[in-house]
Every structure is written in structure tokens, then in C-alpha cells.
Amino acid sequence: MQIVIIGSGNVAYHLAKAFVLNKIPVAQIFGRNETELQKISSELNIPFSNEKPEDADLYLICVSDSSVENVSELITKTDCLVAHTSGSLPKEIMVGAYRKSSFYPLQTFSKSKDLEYSKIPFFIETENEEDQKTLTELALKISENVMESTYEKRKYIHLTAVFACNFVNHLFSRAKEISDAQEIPFDYFLPLIDETVQKIHEIDPKSAQTGPAVRNDKRVLELHENLLKDESLDIYKTLNLSIKKMYQLP
Amino acid sequence: MQIVIIGSGNVAYHLAKAFVLNKIPVAQIFGRNETELQKISSELNIPFSNEKPEDADLYLICVSDSSVENVSELITKTDCLVAHTSGSLPKEIMVGAYRKSSFYPLQTFSKSKDLEYSKIPFFIETENEEDQKTLTELALKISENVMESTYEKRKYIHLTAVFACNFVNHLFSRAKEISDAQEIPFDYFLPLIDETVQKIHEIDPKSAQTGPAVRNDKRVLELHENLLKDESLDIYKTLNLSIKKMYQLP
């Protein structure tokens, strides 16, 4: 099977790398950004082009959600399978007479951070069973967690991921902003952060909740509000209110 | 040195356990809740009382912030050192003629979750150098990370911890609420959550940010808002706005 990866961002890079590491040949990596393509191409030893996508059986569109539709128009071939990797787009967003599918890896990708690909859940949606089998087998070469998923479900998977990953990371950024301003090394907090996450491997997060809000400790909540301002204060109030509601505190 | 631990909650239990595991004798665990005291006492083989604190050189008050002041009144002895374990109280909150101090372990404690005590940062504040030495040496028997800290600094350490731990855990709860409602197993998200945290051991969280908000993907943001309601919607809007401000998005 001839595979072309389209894109040169975090997802394109990591999927290409996962394929190469698992000895799945990638015929080409295609995109706009020549500098990034060149880097990926030389690291992974995959041909690249920023002019014309190679003829292929499977195109994997790994570009930002807002570009998927436009990029999908570049594939003029009809007898092929095209998958996008977005968590929040229906496969029908793609424009073309080819068979459409979704190949969604549930993970946060940064080029500078290595990943253990075998643990990444892949969610697959296709138009027919044969394509489902093709993409499932492909994903199973990378990961042990491969599942079918409709667009309806995928939307919620992506939304959950935003809370559990993107927002969590932003809280780390705001936390670091607070500690940096006091010249407290952020490294102090890493054992606490590690434990916060290890905990939910064993305990339901609702039962694992600690801190002043769930204790309904109004003195501390007020003290903290006085130390905060702007967005961090808004976050503080919003999250405390949400904790209050979840635990039905007075 | 004769040590008495006061309290029967998460912090009391884990400090008692850390002491016992590191062969530091605990003379007594004292508190109100006989059931909990009995459990800790029989697990760790420490005498307990819910009537009268034993005579000691060091009392460690491990109760909720709002009870520290009241509990501190129970210590009538004057020639002794008393430490509370709160992140957000000055040592002067304690009422008594004894020497006052703070012994603050930066970690999230749940009785049902084992901990690696050697990684917990301890922050210590005392009235004089001798007490500082005593508490530092004690903490060093448990952990390799022991530091001095003023109340001013401790307040901010605790506040940072609320963002990096308590709020993060609450986001996991809200995330799980979303996935539960769609019958999506929360286990799917654990590799993503693990990676989110592993990342910040290597990359500054501000550089590690991914997701629709930092990409300023208005279509996805709107789509998600339509899937949410109540507190989760408030969290979604507040955190996206904060991301928008941090990255100066239009």
C-alpha cells in the first residue's frame, strides 16, 4: 500500500515517525512548508514535495482543522482512501470523489518530545468495512489500542481531551507564572503534579479531590483571591465555583 | 526526641507512615476521630489517644487549616516545638507559649494511595536556628528535598499547588463527566494525560500548549461550546479566554 502523509506539523511528523519505526513505508510527505518538510524528510528518510502529492492508495491529511477542507481538494485521484486526523471534523468535510475516513490519534504531539506510540488510542471511521479493516490493521502496527468511532463520539472524545490535556497544560502555565513571579522553582511542583496524575490511575478523580475549595475553606479561598489578578483570578473563581457545585457545598 | 502527631486525616496518616517507614519513633497519634485513629494506630503500630496528647518535644499538627488554631490550644506545655503542616497559615496562628514552626509537605495526600515520600519537598520555617536544624534533620530522614520557607513564600507555593494539582484534578473530574455521559471509557485518556505531564518535565508548559484555543480555531471552539453546559461551559470559556490572553491571540 502506497501511503502519502500530507502536512509538516506535529501530527504529520509523529505519524510519519511512528510509521517508519514500525517499518511501514511512507511514499512521500507532502506539504507547503519546505523547511519543515526538509527536516522531517532528512530525519526519517522519506521523500518530500511541496509541489505535487505522489500517487497513493492512502492519503493521511495531518493539517490543522481549518485547513483540512482546502487541502483535501488537492487530491484529484478518485480510486483511493483519504483520512484526516482531526478530532472535531466529520469525514464529509473533505472535498473529493475518493473514499473518506477518519484516523484520529488521541494524543498531544510536540515535535521536540518523543512519544511511546504503542499506547496511543486510535479512533477510526470509514465508509465501508474493507477500508475499516485497512486502517485498523495499519493502526495496529503502531498501537495496541485501536477502536472504531463515529463522528458523534469523536467530537466528545476530542472535547474530553481538551479538558484533560489542553486545559490541564494551561493550568500548568498559569501555575508556573505564579511561582516564577515569586522566584520559586517550578521543579518543586513536579512530584506533586506526577502524583496528581498517578492518583487517577487508581482512584476516581472525583474521590481524589483535595484542596481548599473541596474543604470549603473560605479563609484560604479569600486569601488566594487577594494574591491573584486578571485571568488567573478568573480561573480561580470559575474552578472553585465548579468544585462547589460538583460537591454540593454550601 | 518524643514526637506526637495530631490529626487522623490524610496528612496525619501519611506523615506518620513516612516516619515509621524511616524508623523515626512516633510516641502517639492524637485526635478526635477514634475510628480513624484506631485504623492508623493498628496499621502503623503507634499508640493513639482521643483524650489527651502525650508529653512530647515536638507536636505536628496535621489538621485542616480551619482547625489549626483550636487544636493548637490543646498543647499546654511550653518547653516544646509545635509545627503545623498548612500551606496557607502563618505559624503565629497557633495559640500557646511553645516555640512555633511550619512543616509543610508539598504533596497531595489520599489515604488509599501509596506515596514515594523521598520526593516530597518539605518547606520549613521556625523561630530560631536550632529548631530549624531539628526540623530540617527530621525532614531529611524522609525526603531529599528540604527547604527553608517564609510564610510569604509558602502562601504562593500553596497557591501554585492549587492550580497545578487541585484544579488539574478537578479538570479530570469534569473531563470524566463528559466522557462518562457518552459511555466513553475514561481509561482511553490516561496515555494522553500521562504525556501531558511528562511533557512539562522537558518543555516549558507555555511552549507545550496544544489544542483549538491556542490555534485560535473558532469553529472548534464554537462546536465545543454547543456540546457543553453549566459549570463545564463556564470552565471552557474562562480557560479559552485565558489561553487567548496568554498567547495574545486576536
Coordinates of C-alpha atoms in Angstrom, one line a residue:
Chain A
M1 CA 0.0 0.0 0.0
Q2 CA 1.4 3.4 -1.1
I3 CA 1.0 5.9 1.7
V4 CA 1.3 9.7 1.4
I5 CA 1.3 11.9 4.5
I6 CA 0.1 15.5 4.0
G7 CA 1.3 18.2 6.4
S8 CA 4.5 19.1 8.2
G9 CA 3.3 19.9 11.7
N10 CA 3.4 17.9 15.0
V11 CA 0.9 15.2 13.9
A12 CA 2.4 14.7 10.5
Y13 CA 5.9 14.4 12.0
H14 CA 4.9 11.9 14.7
L15 CA 2.7 9.7 12.4
A16 CA 5.5 9.6 9.8
K17 CA 7.9 8.7 12.6
A18 CA 5.6 6.0 14.0
F19 CA 5.2 4.5 10.5
V20 CA 9.0 4.5 9.9
L21 CA 9.8 3.0 13.3
N22 CA 7.2 0.2 12.6
K23 CA 8.6 -0.4 9.1
I24 CA 5.5 0.9 7.3
P25 CA 6.9 2.5 4.1
V26 CA 5.8 6.2 3.5
A27 CA 6.0 7.1 -0.1
Q28 CA 6.0 10.8 0.4
I29 CA 5.5 13.6 2.9
F30 CA 3.7 16.5 1.1
G31 CA 3.0 20.0 2.4
R32 CA 3.6 23.7 2.0
N33 CA 6.4 24.4 4.4
E34 CA 9.6 23.4 2.7
T35 CA 11.9 24.0 5.7
E36 CA 9.8 21.7 7.9
L37 CA 9.4 19.1 5.2
Q38 CA 13.1 19.0 4.6
K39 CA 13.8 18.5 8.3
I40 CA 11.3 15.6 8.5
S41 CA 12.5 14.1 5.2
S42 CA 16.1 14.0 6.3
E43 CA 15.4 12.7 9.8
L44 CA 13.1 9.9 8.7
N45 CA 14.4 9.3 5.2
I46 CA 11.1 9.9 3.4
P47 CA 10.9 11.8 0.1
F48 CA 9.0 15.1 0.3
S49 CA 7.4 17.5 -2.1
N50 CA 5.8 20.9 -1.7
E51 CA 4.5 20.9 -5.3
K52 CA 2.5 17.8 -6.0
P53 CA 1.3 14.9 -3.9
E54 CA 2.5 11.5 -5.2
D55 CA 0.1 8.9 -6.5
A56 CA -1.1 6.8 -3.5
D57 CA -3.6 4.3 -2.1
L58 CA -3.9 6.2 1.2
Y59 CA -3.5 9.9 1.9
L60 CA -3.3 10.9 5.5
I61 CA -4.2 14.6 5.9
C62 CA -2.4 15.8 9.0
V63 CA -3.0 19.6 8.9
S64 CA -4.9 21.9 11.3
D65 CA -8.7 21.6 11.3
S66 CA -9.2 24.8 9.4
S67 CA -7.0 23.6 6.5
V68 CA -8.4 20.1 6.1
E69 CA -11.1 21.1 3.6
N70 CA -8.8 23.1 1.3
V71 CA -6.0 20.6 1.5
S72 CA -8.4 17.8 0.6
E73 CA -9.1 19.5 -2.7
L74 CA -5.5 18.8 -3.8
I75 CA -6.3 15.1 -4.1
T76 CA -7.7 14.7 -7.5
K77 CA -7.4 10.9 -7.6
T78 CA -10.7 9.1 -7.0
D79 CA -9.7 5.4 -6.5
C80 CA -8.0 5.9 -3.2
L81 CA -8.7 6.3 0.5
V82 CA -8.2 9.6 2.3
A83 CA -8.2 10.0 6.0
H84 CA -8.0 13.2 8.1
T85 CA -6.6 13.1 11.6
S86 CA -8.9 15.7 13.3
G87 CA -10.9 15.0 16.4
S88 CA -13.6 17.5 15.5
L89 CA -14.3 17.2 11.8
P90 CA -16.7 14.9 10.0
K91 CA -15.1 12.9 7.3
E92 CA -17.5 14.5 4.9
I93 CA -15.7 17.9 5.2
M94 CA -13.2 16.5 2.7
V95 CA -13.9 17.5 -0.9
G96 CA -13.3 14.8 -3.5
A97 CA -14.6 11.7 -5.1
Y98 CA -12.3 9.4 -3.1
R99 CA -13.4 7.2 -0.2
K100 CA -13.4 9.3 3.0
S101 CA -12.3 8.3 6.5
S102 CA -11.1 9.5 9.9
F103 CA -7.9 8.3 11.5
Y104 CA -7.7 10.0 14.9
P105 CA -4.8 9.5 17.3
L106 CA -5.7 10.6 20.8
Q107 CA -2.5 12.2 22.0
T108 CA -0.8 15.6 22.3
F109 CA 2.1 15.9 19.9
S110 CA 5.1 18.2 20.0
K111 CA 8.0 17.7 17.6
S112 CA 10.6 18.1 20.4
K113 CA 9.1 15.5 22.6
D114 CA 9.5 11.7 22.0
L115 CA 6.4 9.5 22.3
E116 CA 5.6 5.9 23.1
Y117 CA 3.4 5.2 20.1
S118 CA 2.2 1.8 21.2
K119 CA 0.0 3.4 23.9
I120 CA -1.8 5.9 21.7
P121 CA -5.5 5.1 21.2
F122 CA -6.5 5.4 17.5
F123 CA -10.1 6.0 16.5
I124 CA -11.2 5.0 13.0
E125 CA -14.2 5.7 10.9
T126 CA -14.6 4.7 7.3
E127 CA -17.3 4.4 4.6
N128 CA -17.1 0.6 4.3
E129 CA -15.8 -2.4 6.1
E130 CA -12.8 -3.0 3.8
D131 CA -11.4 0.4 4.5
Q132 CA -12.1 -0.1 8.2
K133 CA -10.1 -3.2 8.0
T134 CA -7.2 -1.5 6.1
L135 CA -6.9 1.4 8.6
T136 CA -7.4 -0.8 11.6
E137 CA -4.6 -3.1 10.5
L138 CA -2.4 -0.1 9.8
A139 CA -3.0 1.4 13.2
L140 CA -2.5 -1.9 14.9
K141 CA 1.1 -1.9 13.5
I142 CA 1.7 1.2 15.6
S143 CA -0.5 0.9 18.6
E144 CA -2.3 -1.8 20.7
N145 CA -5.3 0.5 21.2
V146 CA -7.4 0.8 18.0
M147 CA -11.1 1.4 18.0
E148 CA -14.0 2.3 15.7
S149 CA -15.6 5.6 16.3
T150 CA -18.4 7.7 14.8
Y151 CA -18.1 11.4 14.3
E152 CA -20.6 11.9 17.1
K153 CA -18.4 10.0 19.6
R154 CA -15.2 11.5 18.2
K155 CA -16.4 15.0 18.9
Y156 CA -16.8 14.1 22.6
I157 CA -13.5 12.3 22.8
H158 CA -11.8 15.4 21.5
L159 CA -13.8 17.7 23.9
T160 CA -12.8 15.5 26.8
A161 CA -9.2 15.6 25.7
V162 CA -9.3 19.4 25.7
F163 CA -10.2 19.4 29.4
A164 CA -7.9 16.6 30.3
C165 CA -4.9 17.8 28.3
N166 CA -5.0 21.3 26.8
F167 CA -6.7 22.9 29.8
V168 CA -4.5 21.0 32.2
N169 CA -1.4 22.2 30.4
H170 CA -2.7 25.7 30.5
L171 CA -3.2 25.4 34.3
F172 CA 0.5 24.4 34.5
S173 CA 1.4 27.6 32.6
R174 CA -0.6 29.8 34.9
A175 CA 0.8 27.9 37.9
K176 CA 4.3 28.5 36.6
E177 CA 3.6 32.1 36.1
I178 CA 2.7 32.4 39.8
S179 CA 5.7 30.6 41.0
D180 CA 8.1 32.3 38.6
A181 CA 6.9 35.7 39.9
Q182 CA 8.0 34.7 43.4
E183 CA 11.2 33.1 42.2
I184 CA 10.0 29.7 43.3
P185 CA 11.5 27.0 41.0
F186 CA 8.7 25.2 39.2
D187 CA 10.6 21.9 39.6
Y188 CA 9.4 21.9 43.2
F189 CA 5.9 21.1 41.9
L190 CA 6.8 18.2 39.6
P191 CA 6.4 15.5 42.3
L192 CA 3.0 16.9 43.2
I193 CA 1.9 17.0 39.6
D194 CA 3.2 13.5 39.0
E195 CA 1.3 12.3 42.0
T196 CA -1.9 14.1 40.9
V197 CA -1.9 12.1 37.7
Q198 CA -0.7 8.8 39.2
K199 CA -3.6 9.0 41.6
I200 CA -6.3 9.0 38.9
H201 CA -4.9 5.7 37.5
E202 CA -6.1 4.2 40.8
I203 CA -8.8 6.5 42.2
D204 CA -11.8 8.2 40.5
P205 CA -10.8 11.9 40.2
K206 CA -14.0 12.9 42.0
S207 CA -12.9 11.0 45.1
A208 CA -9.3 12.2 44.7
Q209 CA -10.1 15.9 45.0
T210 CA -8.2 17.8 47.7
G211 CA -7.5 21.5 48.4
P212 CA -9.3 24.4 49.9
A213 CA -12.3 24.5 47.6
V214 CA -13.5 21.0 48.3
R215 CA -12.8 21.6 52.1
N216 CA -14.9 24.7 51.6
D217 CA -12.2 26.7 53.4
K218 CA -13.4 30.2 52.9
R219 CA -10.5 31.9 54.6
V220 CA -8.0 30.3 52.3
L221 CA -10.1 30.9 49.2
E222 CA -10.3 34.6 50.1
L223 CA -6.6 34.8 50.9
H224 CA -5.8 33.3 47.5
E225 CA -8.1 35.6 45.7
N226 CA -6.2 38.5 47.2
L227 CA -3.0 37.1 45.8
L228 CA -4.4 36.8 42.2
K229 CA -5.5 39.1 39.4
D230 CA -6.7 39.1 35.8
E231 CA -7.1 35.7 34.1
S232 CA -5.6 33.7 37.0
L233 CA -8.2 35.2 39.3
D234 CA -11.0 34.4 36.8
I235 CA -9.7 30.8 36.6
Y236 CA -9.5 30.6 40.4
K237 CA -13.1 31.8 40.8
T238 CA -14.6 29.7 38.0
L239 CA -12.9 26.4 39.1
N240 CA -13.8 26.9 42.8
L241 CA -17.4 27.5 41.8
S242 CA -17.4 24.4 39.7
I243 CA -15.9 22.4 42.6
K244 CA -18.5 23.9 44.9
K245 CA -21.3 22.8 42.6
M246 CA -19.9 19.3 42.0
Y247 CA -19.6 18.5 45.7
Q248 CA -22.8 20.4 46.6
L249 CA -21.0 22.6 49.1
P250 CA -23.0 25.4 50.9
Chain B
M1 CA 13.0 13.2 70.5
Q2 CA 9.5 12.5 71.6
I3 CA 7.1 13.2 68.6
V4 CA 3.3 13.4 68.8
I5 CA 1.2 13.7 65.6
I6 CA -2.1 15.4 65.9
G7 CA -4.9 14.6 63.5
S8 CA -6.2 11.5 61.8
G9 CA -6.7 12.7 58.2
N10 CA -4.7 12.2 55.0
V11 CA -1.7 14.3 56.1
A12 CA -1.5 12.8 59.6
Y13 CA -1.7 9.3 58.2
H14 CA 1.0 9.8 55.6
L15 CA 3.4 11.7 57.8
A16 CA 3.0 9.0 60.5
K17 CA 3.6 6.3 57.9
A18 CA 6.7 8.2 56.5
F19 CA 8.1 8.4 60.0
V20 CA 7.5 4.7 60.8
L21 CA 9.0 3.6 57.4
N22 CA 12.1 5.7 58.1
K23 CA 12.4 4.4 61.7
I24 CA 11.5 7.7 63.4
P25 CA 9.6 6.7 66.5
V26 CA 6.2 8.4 66.9
A27 CA 5.1 8.4 70.6
Q28 CA 1.4 9.0 69.9
I29 CA -1.2 9.9 67.3
F30 CA -3.8 12.1 68.9
G31 CA -7.1 13.3 67.5
R32 CA -10.9 13.3 67.8
N33 CA -11.9 10.6 65.4
E34 CA -11.5 7.4 67.3
T35 CA -12.3 5.1 64.3
E36 CA -9.7 6.7 62.1
L37 CA -7.1 6.8 64.9
Q38 CA -7.7 3.2 65.6
K39 CA -7.1 2.3 62.0
I40 CA -3.9 4.3 61.7
S41 CA -2.7 3.0 65.1
S42 CA -3.2 -0.6 64.2
E43 CA -1.7 -0.3 60.7
L44 CA 1.4 1.6 61.9
N45 CA 1.7 0.3 65.4
I46 CA 1.6 3.7 67.1
P47 CA -0.3 4.4 70.3
F48 CA -3.3 6.7 69.9
S49 CA -5.5 8.8 72.2
N50 CA -8.6 10.9 71.6
E51 CA -8.4 12.2 75.1
K52 CA -5.1 13.8 76.0
P53 CA -1.9 14.5 74.0
E54 CA 1.1 12.7 75.3
D55 CA 4.0 14.8 76.7
A56 CA 6.4 15.5 73.7
D57 CA 9.3 17.5 72.4
L58 CA 7.6 18.0 69.0
Y59 CA 3.9 18.2 68.2
L60 CA 3.0 18.1 64.5
I61 CA -0.5 19.5 63.9
C62 CA -1.9 17.8 60.8
V63 CA -5.5 19.0 60.8
S64 CA -7.5 21.1 58.3
D65 CA -6.5 24.8 58.2
S66 CA -9.7 25.9 59.9
S67 CA -9.0 23.7 62.9
V68 CA -5.3 24.5 63.5
E69 CA -5.9 27.4 65.8
N70 CA -8.3 25.5 68.1
V71 CA -6.2 22.4 68.1
S72 CA -3.1 24.4 69.0
E73 CA -4.8 25.4 72.2
L74 CA -4.8 21.8 73.4
I75 CA -1.0 21.9 73.8
T76 CA -0.4 23.5 77.2
K77 CA 3.2 22.5 77.5
T78 CA 5.6 25.5 76.9
D79 CA 9.0 23.9 76.5
C80 CA 8.4 22.2 73.2
L81 CA 8.3 22.8 69.5
V82 CA 4.9 22.8 67.7
A83 CA 4.6 22.7 63.9
H84 CA 1.6 22.9 61.7
T85 CA 1.6 21.4 58.2
S86 CA -0.6 24.0 56.4
G87 CA 0.5 25.8 53.3
S88 CA -1.6 28.9 54.0
L89 CA -1.3 29.7 57.6
P90 CA 1.3 31.7 59.5
K91 CA 3.0 29.9 62.3
E92 CA 1.7 32.7 64.6
I93 CA -1.9 31.4 64.2
M94 CA -1.1 28.8 66.8
V95 CA -2.1 29.8 70.4
G96 CA 0.4 28.8 73.1
A97 CA 3.7 29.7 74.8
Y98 CA 5.7 27.0 73.0
R99 CA 8.1 27.6 70.0
K100 CA 6.1 27.8 66.8
S101 CA 7.0 26.4 63.4
S102 CA 5.8 25.3 60.0
F103 CA 6.5 21.9 58.5
Y104 CA 4.8 21.9 55.1
P105 CA 5.0 18.9 52.8
L106 CA 4.1 19.9 49.2
Q107 CA 2.1 16.9 48.1
T108 CA -1.5 15.7 47.6
F109 CA -2.3 13.0 50.2
S110 CA -5.1 10.4 50.0
K111 CA -5.1 7.5 52.5
S112 CA -5.9 5.0 49.8
K113 CA -2.9 6.0 47.6
D114 CA 0.7 5.0 48.4
L115 CA 3.3 7.7 48.1
E116 CA 7.0 7.9 47.4
Y117 CA 8.0 10.1 50.4
S118 CA 11.6 10.7 49.3
K119 CA 10.5 13.0 46.5
I120 CA 8.2 15.2 48.6
P121 CA 9.5 18.8 49.0
F122 CA 9.3 19.9 52.7
F123 CA 9.3 23.6 53.5
I124 CA 10.3 24.6 57.0
E125 CA 10.0 27.8 59.0
T126 CA 10.9 28.2 62.7
E127 CA 11.6 30.8 65.3
N128 CA 15.3 30.1 65.7
E129 CA 18.2 28.2 64.1
E130 CA 18.2 25.3 66.5
D131 CA 14.6 24.4 65.7
Q132 CA 15.3 24.9 62.0
K133 CA 18.1 22.4 62.3
T134 CA 15.9 19.9 64.2
L135 CA 13.0 20.0 61.7
T136 CA 15.4 20.0 58.7
E137 CA 17.2 16.9 60.0
L138 CA 13.8 15.3 60.7
A139 CA 12.5 16.0 57.2
L140 CA 15.8 14.9 55.6
K141 CA 15.2 11.4 57.1
I142 CA 12.1 11.2 54.9
S143 CA 12.9 13.3 51.9
E144 CA 15.8 14.5 49.8
N145 CA 14.1 17.9 49.2
V146 CA 14.0 20.0 52.3
M147 CA 14.0 23.8 52.1
E148 CA 13.5 26.8 54.3
S149 CA 10.5 29.0 53.6
T150 CA 8.9 32.1 54.9
Y151 CA 5.1 32.4 55.3
E152 CA 5.1 34.9 52.4
K153 CA 6.7 32.3 50.1
R154 CA 4.7 29.4 51.4
K155 CA 1.4 31.1 50.6
Y156 CA 2.5 31.3 46.9
I157 CA 3.8 27.8 46.9
H158 CA 0.4 26.6 48.2
L159 CA -1.5 28.8 45.6
T160 CA 0.7 27.4 42.8
A161 CA -0.1 23.9 44.1
V162 CA -3.8 24.6 43.9
F163 CA -3.5 25.4 40.2
A164 CA -1.1 22.6 39.4
C165 CA -2.9 19.9 41.5
N166 CA -6.3 20.7 42.9
F167 CA -7.6 22.4 39.8
V168 CA -5.9 19.9 37.5
N169 CA -7.7 17.1 39.3
H170 CA -11.0 18.9 39.0
L171 CA -10.5 19.2 35.3
F172 CA -10.0 15.4 35.2
S173 CA -13.4 15.1 37.1
R174 CA -15.2 17.4 34.6
A175 CA -13.5 15.5 31.7
K176 CA -14.6 12.2 33.1
E177 CA -18.1 13.6 33.5
I178 CA -18.2 14.4 29.7
S179 CA -16.8 11.0 28.6
D180 CA -19.0 9.1 31.1
A181 CA -22.1 10.7 29.7
Q182 CA -21.1 9.4 26.2
E183 CA -20.1 6.0 27.6
I184 CA -16.5 6.5 26.5
P185 CA -14.1 4.8 29.0
F186 CA -12.0 7.3 30.8
D187 CA -9.1 4.9 30.5
Y188 CA -8.7 6.0 26.9
F189 CA -7.5 9.3 28.1
L190 CA -4.8 8.1 30.5
P191 CA -2.0 7.9 27.9
L192 CA -2.8 11.5 26.8
I193 CA -2.9 12.7 30.5
D194 CA 0.4 10.9 31.2
E195 CA 2.0 12.5 28.2
T196 CA 0.7 16.0 29.1
V197 CA 2.5 15.7 32.4
Q198 CA 5.7 14.0 31.1
K199 CA 6.0 16.8 28.6
I200 CA 6.4 19.5 31.2
H201 CA 9.3 17.7 32.7
E202 CA 11.1 18.6 29.5
I203 CA 9.3 21.6 27.9
D204 CA 8.1 24.8 29.4
P205 CA 4.2 24.4 29.6
K206 CA 3.8 27.6 27.7
S207 CA 5.6 26.1 24.7
A208 CA 3.9 22.8 25.1
Q209 CA 0.3 24.2 24.7
T210 CA -1.7 22.5 22.0
G211 CA -5.5 22.4 21.2
P212 CA -8.1 24.5 19.5
A213 CA -7.8 27.6 21.7
V214 CA -4.1 28.2 21.1
R215 CA -4.6 27.5 17.4
N216 CA -7.4 30.1 17.6
D217 CA -9.7 27.6 15.8
K218 CA -13.0 29.4 16.2
R219 CA -15.1 26.7 14.5
V220 CA -14.0 24.1 17.0
L221 CA -14.4 26.4 20.0
E222 CA -18.0 27.1 18.9
L223 CA -18.7 23.5 18.2
H224 CA -17.4 22.6 21.7
E225 CA -19.4 25.3 23.4
N226 CA -22.5 23.8 21.9
L227 CA -21.8 20.5 23.4
L228 CA -21.3 21.9 26.9
K229 CA -23.4 23.5 29.6
D230 CA -23.4 24.8 33.2
E231 CA -20.0 24.7 35.0
S232 CA -18.2 22.8 32.3
L233 CA -19.2 25.5 29.8
D234 CA -18.0 28.2 32.2
I235 CA -14.7 26.5 32.6
Y236 CA -14.4 26.1 28.8
K237 CA -15.0 29.8 28.2
T238 CA -12.8 31.0 31.1
L239 CA -9.8 28.8 30.2
N240 CA -10.0 29.6 26.5
L241 CA -10.1 33.3 27.2
S242 CA -7.1 32.9 29.5
I243 CA -5.2 31.0 26.7
K244 CA -6.2 33.7 24.2
K245 CA -4.8 36.4 26.5
M246 CA -1.6 34.5 27.3
Y247 CA -0.8 34.0 23.6
Q248 CA -2.1 37.4 22.6
L249 CA -4.5 35.9 20.0
P250 CA -6.8 38.2 18.1

